Amino acid sequence: VDAQPTEVAAVPVAPITATEALTRYITDQDYLASNPQAWRAFRPKPSENELSIARIEELSSPDIWQLGDSLAGKPSNRTVYGRADFRLPDVRGVKVNGQRLDAVPDDPPERHALIVDWPTDPNARKTAAMQLLAASVRHSVPLPVPSPSGSQV
Amino acid sequence: LYSPAEDAAISPAGAELRHCIETALTPASEPSGDQTIILLTRVSGALKKGFDSEGVLVDADAFGRVFDVLRAVPPGTPLPEIVVESEQEIGLDWGEAPRRVLSLTVDNTPYLGYAALIGYEPIHGRVPFAGSLPKTLAYLFSRLYPEIGAPS
């Protein structure tokens, strides 16, 4: 009997829910704190029509940062300095030129997702990025906790 | 030709005309020495960052137009953050808070791109630029920095 090739059933990826925590990892220190350029963390490259984000629901804080390193840090040889958290309604609340942004799952890699439906006009894109940044909450990577002896862990 | 020495007009219309000519002949505001150093540092930083992260070398004409734009913004406006957006485009970013931001895009065309978020109001578009600040941008600067006010 000829062996039949085994088909691996694809596990359906759950759609993003309205209450699910999402984040955009920040790999540029200039985009943290109150810098007027911070919204650029949410600006896709001019040649791209999507922006990478991550689904961080039910992850512990260390796991969120570890995910950032594996999704946004190591693959592009960058350092994750922070992140900006938001939810799906914050994305869909951005409407530019009559067009609303949306967020969709994009596994693999696991927990990867995309913000899509960006306007093509570069200035319209900027206002969309500004609105996303304004709706999000930014966090910096926690500093290492010094040990009692003074050395850092 | 206009000669102040030969200007003997005393009527209100003449005084107004004299004021208009003096305003037109007044050199545009130039940054102070300290501001120039800060500006050059930011330009240099933007060039390095654009090349290091994106491999972009920006068109020199676009940088020349950046200085034209900065001469036209209302006096007292803080210096912007500078970003190389592409080989032809430079971004100038002003802002006080996430909901008070303005970004201008300078390229080698006679237009300026603008994008702003003032409160919950997003605004964007392109305006012709020929050396003086277009009304739309003057309005946006006055919203962003009300303490400075719109230029006359």
mmCIF file of N, CA and C in Angstrom, chain A residues 28 30-31 34-37 39-40 43 45-46 78 95-97 121-124 126-127 130-131 133-135 138, chain B residues 49 53-54 81-83 85 91 93-95 98-99 101-105 113-117 122-126:
data_model
loop_
_atom_site.group_PDB
_atom_site.id
_atom_site.type_symbol
_atom_site.label_atom_id
_atom_site.label_comp_id
_atom_site.label_asym_id
_atom_site.label_seq_id
_atom_site.Cartn_x
_atom_site.Cartn_y
_atom_site.Cartn_z
ATOM 1 N N ASP A 28 12.865 52.320 18.318
ATOM 2 C CA ASP A 28 13.577 53.594 18.161
ATOM 3 C C ASP A 28 13.357 54.401 19.437
ATOM 4 N N ASP A 30 13.756 57.377 20.048
ATOM 5 C CA ASP A 30 13.149 58.691 19.835
ATOM 6 C C ASP A 30 11.624 58.633 19.906
ATOM 7 N N TYR A 31 11.062 57.444 19.805
ATOM 8 C CA TYR A 31 9.606 57.327 19.754
ATOM 9 C C TYR A 31 8.996 57.053 21.125
ATOM 10 N N SER A 34 7.852 61.949 25.460
ATOM 11 C CA SER A 34 6.981 62.978 24.886
ATOM 12 C C SER A 34 7.553 63.568 23.606
ATOM 13 N N ASN A 35 8.398 62.832 22.939
ATOM 14 C CA ASN A 35 8.992 63.330 21.701
ATOM 15 C C ASN A 35 7.908 63.592 20.650
ATOM 16 N N PRO A 36 7.966 64.753 19.953
ATOM 17 C CA PRO A 36 6.945 65.028 18.939
ATOM 18 C C PRO A 36 6.972 64.069 17.755
ATOM 19 N N GLN A 37 8.007 63.255 17.668
ATOM 20 C CA GLN A 37 8.072 62.269 16.586
ATOM 21 C C GLN A 37 7.466 60.931 16.977
ATOM 22 N N TRP A 39 4.705 59.517 17.150
ATOM 23 C CA TRP A 39 3.695 58.886 16.283
ATOM 24 C C TRP A 39 4.326 58.103 15.149
ATOM 25 N N ARG A 40 5.572 58.396 14.831
ATOM 26 C CA ARG A 40 6.229 57.677 13.738
ATOM 27 C C ARG A 40 6.407 56.194 14.048
ATOM 28 N N ARG A 43 3.942 54.494 11.932
ATOM 29 C CA ARG A 43 3.899 54.826 10.499
ATOM 30 C C ARG A 43 4.506 53.682 9.689
ATOM 31 N N LYS A 45 6.232 51.823 6.499
ATOM 32 C CA LYS A 45 7.147 52.304 5.466
ATOM 33 C C LYS A 45 6.335 52.707 4.242
ATOM 34 N N PRO A 46 6.801 53.732 3.500
ATOM 35 C CA PRO A 46 6.022 54.201 2.351
ATOM 36 C C PRO A 46 5.689 53.086 1.348
ATOM 37 N N ARG A 78 17.438 44.515 15.806
ATOM 38 C CA ARG A 78 17.159 45.776 16.492
ATOM 39 C C ARG A 78 16.915 45.514 17.973
ATOM 40 N N LYS A 95 -10.176 56.895 11.155
ATOM 41 C CA LYS A 95 -10.810 56.999 9.838
ATOM 42 C C LYS A 95 -10.176 58.178 9.102
ATOM 43 N N VAL A 96 -9.606 57.877 7.950
ATOM 44 C CA VAL A 96 -8.957 58.928 7.154
ATOM 45 C C VAL A 96 -9.442 58.817 5.717
ATOM 46 N N ASN A 97 -9.855 59.930 5.159
ATOM 47 C CA ASN A 97 -10.370 59.949 3.782
ATOM 48 C C ASN A 97 -11.483 58.915 3.595
ATOM 49 N N ASP A 121 -2.325 58.021 0.493
ATOM 50 C CA ASP A 121 -1.743 59.363 0.592
ATOM 51 C C ASP A 121 -0.806 59.438 1.803
ATOM 52 N N PRO A 122 0.454 59.846 1.589
ATOM 53 C CA PRO A 122 1.416 59.833 2.700
ATOM 54 C C PRO A 122 1.043 60.757 3.852
ATOM 55 N N ASN A 123 0.419 61.882 3.564
ATOM 56 C CA ASN A 123 0.033 62.786 4.655
ATOM 57 C C ASN A 123 -1.160 62.227 5.430
ATOM 58 N N ALA A 124 -2.061 61.550 4.722
ATOM 59 C CA ALA A 124 -3.174 60.890 5.400
ATOM 60 C C ALA A 124 -2.654 59.775 6.309
ATOM 61 N N LYS A 126 0.133 59.794 7.821
ATOM 62 C CA LYS A 126 0.699 60.419 9.022
ATOM 63 C C LYS A 126 -0.389 60.704 10.053
ATOM 64 N N THR A 127 -1.522 61.235 9.601
ATOM 65 C CA THR A 127 -2.573 61.537 10.579
ATOM 66 C C THR A 127 -3.118 60.254 11.201
ATOM 67 N N MET A 130 -0.676 59.316 13.818
ATOM 68 C CA MET A 130 -0.816 60.230 14.964
ATOM 69 C C MET A 130 -1.993 59.816 15.850
ATOM 70 N N GLN A 131 -3.095 59.431 15.213
ATOM 71 C CA GLN A 131 -4.280 59.035 15.983
ATOM 72 C C GLN A 131 -4.031 57.730 16.747
ATOM 73 N N LEU A 133 -1.124 56.603 17.849
ATOM 74 C CA LEU A 133 -0.230 56.898 18.976
ATOM 75 C C LEU A 133 -1.001 57.573 20.108
ATOM 76 N N ALA A 134 -1.879 58.501 19.742
ATOM 77 C CA ALA A 134 -2.621 59.239 20.769
ATOM 78 C C ALA A 134 -3.563 58.314 21.539
ATOM 79 N N ALA A 135 -4.015 57.236 20.900
ATOM 80 C CA ALA A 135 -4.951 56.317 21.554
ATOM 81 C C ALA A 135 -4.233 55.227 22.347
ATOM 82 N N ARG A 138 2.015 54.000 26.175
ATOM 83 C CA ARG A 138 3.388 53.556 25.951
ATOM 84 C C ARG A 138 4.058 53.056 27.232
ATOM 85 N N LYS B 49 20.840 59.018 10.736
ATOM 86 C CA LYS B 49 19.814 58.019 11.044
ATOM 87 C C LYS B 49 19.159 57.495 9.760
ATOM 88 N N SER B 53 19.616 53.563 9.123
ATOM 89 C CA SER B 53 18.460 52.668 9.271
ATOM 90 C C SER B 53 17.809 52.310 7.954
ATOM 91 N N GLU B 54 17.830 53.218 6.985
ATOM 92 C CA GLU B 54 17.122 52.947 5.731
ATOM 93 C C GLU B 54 18.047 52.986 4.512
ATOM 94 N N GLU B 81 11.850 68.656 15.249
ATOM 95 C CA GLU B 81 12.651 67.452 15.062
ATOM 96 C C GLU B 81 12.698 67.191 13.560
ATOM 97 N N ILE B 82 13.818 66.680 13.080
ATOM 98 C CA ILE B 82 14.003 66.506 11.638
ATOM 99 C C ILE B 82 14.178 65.023 11.318
ATOM 100 N N VAL B 83 13.469 64.562 10.295
ATOM 101 C CA VAL B 83 13.507 63.156 9.914
ATOM 102 C C VAL B 83 13.676 63.049 8.402
ATOM 103 N N GLU B 85 12.677 61.195 5.411
ATOM 104 C CA GLU B 85 11.603 60.249 5.120
ATOM 105 C C GLU B 85 11.875 59.420 3.869
ATOM 106 N N GLY B 91 11.026 65.255 6.802
ATOM 107 C CA GLY B 91 9.909 65.561 7.694
ATOM 108 C C GLY B 91 10.354 66.510 8.792
ATOM 109 N N ASP B 93 8.956 67.831 12.400
ATOM 110 C CA ASP B 93 7.936 67.476 13.384
ATOM 111 C C ASP B 93 7.924 68.450 14.555
ATOM 112 N N TRP B 94 6.756 69.000 14.799
ATOM 113 C CA TRP B 94 6.544 69.819 15.988
ATOM 114 C C TRP B 94 5.499 69.132 16.850
ATOM 115 N N GLY B 95 5.551 69.380 18.150
ATOM 116 C CA GLY B 95 4.507 68.819 18.985
ATOM 117 C C GLY B 95 4.742 69.072 20.442
ATOM 118 N N PRO B 98 0.742 64.125 22.475
ATOM 119 C CA PRO B 98 0.276 63.256 21.384
ATOM 120 C C PRO B 98 -0.905 63.823 20.597
ATOM 121 N N ARG B 99 -1.716 64.653 21.226
ATOM 122 C CA ARG B 99 -2.840 65.254 20.497
ATOM 123 C C ARG B 99 -2.578 66.714 20.126
ATOM 124 N N VAL B 101 0.199 67.726 17.551
ATOM 125 C CA VAL B 101 1.371 67.460 16.721
ATOM 126 C C VAL B 101 1.140 67.959 15.301
ATOM 127 N N LEU B 102 2.223 68.384 14.685
ATOM 128 C CA LEU B 102 2.201 68.854 13.300
ATOM 129 C C LEU B 102 3.454 68.335 12.612
ATOM 130 N N SER B 103 3.272 67.803 11.427
ATOM 131 C CA SER B 103 4.411 67.333 10.645
ATOM 132 C C SER B 103 4.330 67.916 9.243
ATOM 133 N N LEU B 104 5.416 68.534 8.800
ATOM 134 C CA LEU B 104 5.495 69.039 7.433
ATOM 135 C C LEU B 104 6.429 68.139 6.631
ATOM 136 N N THR B 105 6.066 67.928 5.377
ATOM 137 C CA THR B 105 6.935 67.172 4.481
ATOM 138 C C THR B 105 7.489 68.121 3.436
ATOM 139 N N GLY B 113 3.790 69.193 2.188
ATOM 140 C CA GLY B 113 2.763 68.312 2.731
ATOM 141 C C GLY B 113 2.600 68.618 4.209
ATOM 142 N N TYR B 114 1.408 68.476 4.719
ATOM 143 C CA TYR B 114 1.220 68.691 6.156
ATOM 144 C C TYR B 114 0.263 67.651 6.712
ATOM 145 N N ALA B 115 0.494 67.313 7.960
ATOM 146 C CA ALA B 115 -0.381 66.397 8.685
ATOM 147 C C ALA B 115 -0.377 66.844 10.134
ATOM 148 N N ALA B 116 -1.546 66.915 10.725
ATOM 149 C CA ALA B 116 -1.613 67.389 12.110
ATOM 150 C C ALA B 116 -2.725 66.665 12.848
ATOM 151 N N LEU B 117 -2.537 66.570 14.139
ATOM 152 C CA LEU B 117 -3.609 66.109 15.025
ATOM 153 C C LEU B 117 -3.715 67.148 16.133
ATOM 154 N N PRO B 122 -8.019 65.379 13.059
ATOM 155 C CA PRO B 122 -6.898 65.143 12.149
ATOM 156 C C PRO B 122 -7.041 66.001 10.895
ATOM 157 N N ILE B 123 -5.934 66.560 10.453
ATOM 158 C CA ILE B 123 -5.942 67.422 9.263
ATOM 159 C C ILE B 123 -4.718 67.060 8.415
ATOM 160 N N HIS B 124 -4.915 66.984 7.110
ATOM 161 C CA HIS B 124 -3.757 66.737 6.251
ATOM 162 C C HIS B 124 -4.000 67.317 4.869
ATOM 163 N N GLY B 125 -2.918 67.472 4.105
ATOM 164 C CA GLY B 125 -3.049 67.972 2.738
ATOM 165 C C GLY B 125 -1.718 68.462 2.210
ATOM 166 N N ARG B 126 -1.784 69.211 1.114
ATOM 167 C CA ARG B 126 -0.597 69.813 0.504
ATOM 168 C C ARG B 126 -0.924 71.247 0.136
#
